[in-house]
């Protein structure tokens, strides 16, 4: 019987090679990839999220845990292609146009992937039309925008307007994050949610996506 806690601990402590090897061994032993993700990887990243939110750890620990999670994910992901869809929902994410800051957004992506969401990461400097195109082309639940500059915050409003013009706004929820934005701003610009950090982003997105 696989001890999923071992994998969770490897992720928490950032042992990326050990995490990948553990996943490889268990897959060859016949352990379902969904179990590896749901019982090992996600609890590991959930614990990292909790420790981060409670300021028990700092960014380097989050990054090394995320790297370990990604290493295990790279092994498990190909095995999921022919199995049931275990995604908890689909998110299009990007840093808005004019803004090159992507470290925080990348952390949010890793947390979402670690929590089991399908993430379409558009990168940084993403214009409204690219958010619209990605939303049209994918079965998307959430459009998530990051901004770090006060000067690029208006791009969030423009993106929401572009989604409305493309008649997509009623089909997707919009959430925003980044240092200059707030819950209040989210309400002002007509976004559905806001999160101050990656762990809260997972909570906010799971609250926005109805359980199936
Ligand atoms: Co820039 N920069 N920068 N910068 N930079 C800031 C943001 C700034 C506050 C520094 C300062 O003046 N004190 C300031 C903005 C001032 C303002 O507008 N209020 C600033 C400026 C002015 C600029 C330039 C204009 C500087 C210049 O060229 N004169 C320029 C702009 C370039 C551009 O974007 N067009 C610029 C450039 C850069 C670098 C390229 C050098 C680099 C970015 C590298 C990169 O991201 N690849 C950079 C950096 C690193 C910073 C600081 C130092 C650090 C940002 C960071 O990565 N933080 C920053 C100062 C600071 O924040 N102390 C600063 C760590 C990261 C984990 O946190 O990004 O906040 P953060 O993400 C958090 C949360 O915000 C949240 O979760 C993350 C994890 O907790 N979050 C979300 C983020 N997105 C989310 C989305 C969500 C939910 C949560 O849902 C969708």
mmCIF file with all atom_site columns, C-alpha atoms in Angstrom, residues 87 89-94 105 109 112-113 117-123 131 134-135 137-142 144:
data_model
loop_
_atom_site.group_PDB
_atom_site.id
_atom_site.type_symbol
_atom_site.label_atom_id
_atom_site.label_alt_id
_atom_site.label_comp_id
_atom_site.label_asym_id
_atom_site.label_entity_id
_atom_site.label_seq_id
_atom_site.pdbx_PDB_ins_code
_atom_site.Cartn_x
_atom_site.Cartn_y
_atom_site.Cartn_z
_atom_site.occupancy
_atom_site.B_iso_or_equiv
_atom_site.pdbx_formal_charge
_atom_site.auth_seq_id
_atom_site.auth_comp_id
_atom_site.auth_asym_id
_atom_site.auth_atom_id
_atom_site.pdbx_PDB_model_num
ATOM 1  C CA . UNK A 1 87  ? -9.834  18.554 -12.878 1.00 0.00 ? 87  UNK A CA 1
ATOM 2  C CA . UNK A 1 89  ? -12.312 23.296 -12.945 1.00 0.00 ? 89  UNK A CA 1
ATOM 3  C CA . UNK A 1 90  ? -10.644 25.302 -15.654 1.00 0.00 ? 90  UNK A CA 1
ATOM 4  C CA . UNK A 1 91  ? -8.941  28.656 -15.196 1.00 0.00 ? 91  UNK A CA 1
ATOM 5  C CA . UNK A 1 92  ? -7.505  31.109 -17.718 1.00 0.00 ? 92  UNK A CA 1
ATOM 6  C CA . UNK A 1 93  ? -4.928  33.288 -16.006 1.00 0.00 ? 93  UNK A CA 1
ATOM 7  C CA . UNK A 1 94  ? -2.547  36.062 -16.970 1.00 0.00 ? 94  UNK A CA 1
ATOM 8  C CA . UNK A 1 105 ? 0.978   35.027 -10.802 1.00 0.00 ? 105 UNK A CA 1
ATOM 9  C CA . UNK A 1 109 ? -0.669  29.043 -11.099 1.00 0.00 ? 109 UNK A CA 1
ATOM 10 C CA . UNK A 1 112 ? -4.025  26.124 -8.551  1.00 0.00 ? 112 UNK A CA 1
ATOM 11 C CA . UNK A 1 113 ? -2.368  23.273 -10.462 1.00 0.00 ? 113 UNK A CA 1
ATOM 12 C CA . UNK A 1 117 ? -7.341  22.872 -11.457 1.00 0.00 ? 117 UNK A CA 1
ATOM 13 C CA . UNK A 1 118 ? -6.632  22.946 -15.191 1.00 0.00 ? 118 UNK A CA 1
ATOM 14 C CA . UNK A 1 119 ? -4.780  26.210 -15.775 1.00 0.00 ? 119 UNK A CA 1
ATOM 15 C CA . UNK A 1 120 ? -4.330  27.978 -19.105 1.00 0.00 ? 120 UNK A CA 1
ATOM 16 C CA . UNK A 1 121 ? -1.479  30.337 -18.302 1.00 0.00 ? 121 UNK A CA 1
ATOM 17 C CA . UNK A 1 122 ? -1.292  33.186 -20.819 1.00 0.00 ? 122 UNK A CA 1
ATOM 18 C CA . UNK A 1 123 ? 1.837   34.648 -19.229 1.00 0.00 ? 123 UNK A CA 1
ATOM 19 C CA . UNK A 1 131 ? -8.192  36.631 -22.434 1.00 0.00 ? 131 UNK A CA 1
ATOM 20 C CA . UNK A 1 134 ? -8.525  31.806 -24.564 1.00 0.00 ? 134 UNK A CA 1
ATOM 21 C CA . UNK A 1 135 ? -11.967 31.859 -22.960 1.00 0.00 ? 135 UNK A CA 1
ATOM 22 C CA . UNK A 1 137 ? -11.254 28.340 -27.149 1.00 0.00 ? 137 UNK A CA 1
ATOM 23 C CA . UNK A 1 138 ? -11.365 26.495 -23.834 1.00 0.00 ? 138 UNK A CA 1
ATOM 24 C CA . UNK A 1 139 ? -14.102 25.275 -21.563 1.00 0.00 ? 139 UNK A CA 1
ATOM 25 C CA . UNK A 1 140 ? -13.334 27.900 -18.952 1.00 0.00 ? 140 UNK A CA 1
ATOM 26 C CA . UNK A 1 141 ? -14.901 28.451 -15.538 1.00 0.00 ? 141 UNK A CA 1
ATOM 27 C CA . UNK A 1 142 ? -12.770 31.328 -14.315 1.00 0.00 ? 142 UNK A CA 1
ATOM 28 C CA . UNK A 1 144 ? -8.140  35.208 -13.389 1.00 0.00 ? 144 UNK A CA 1
#
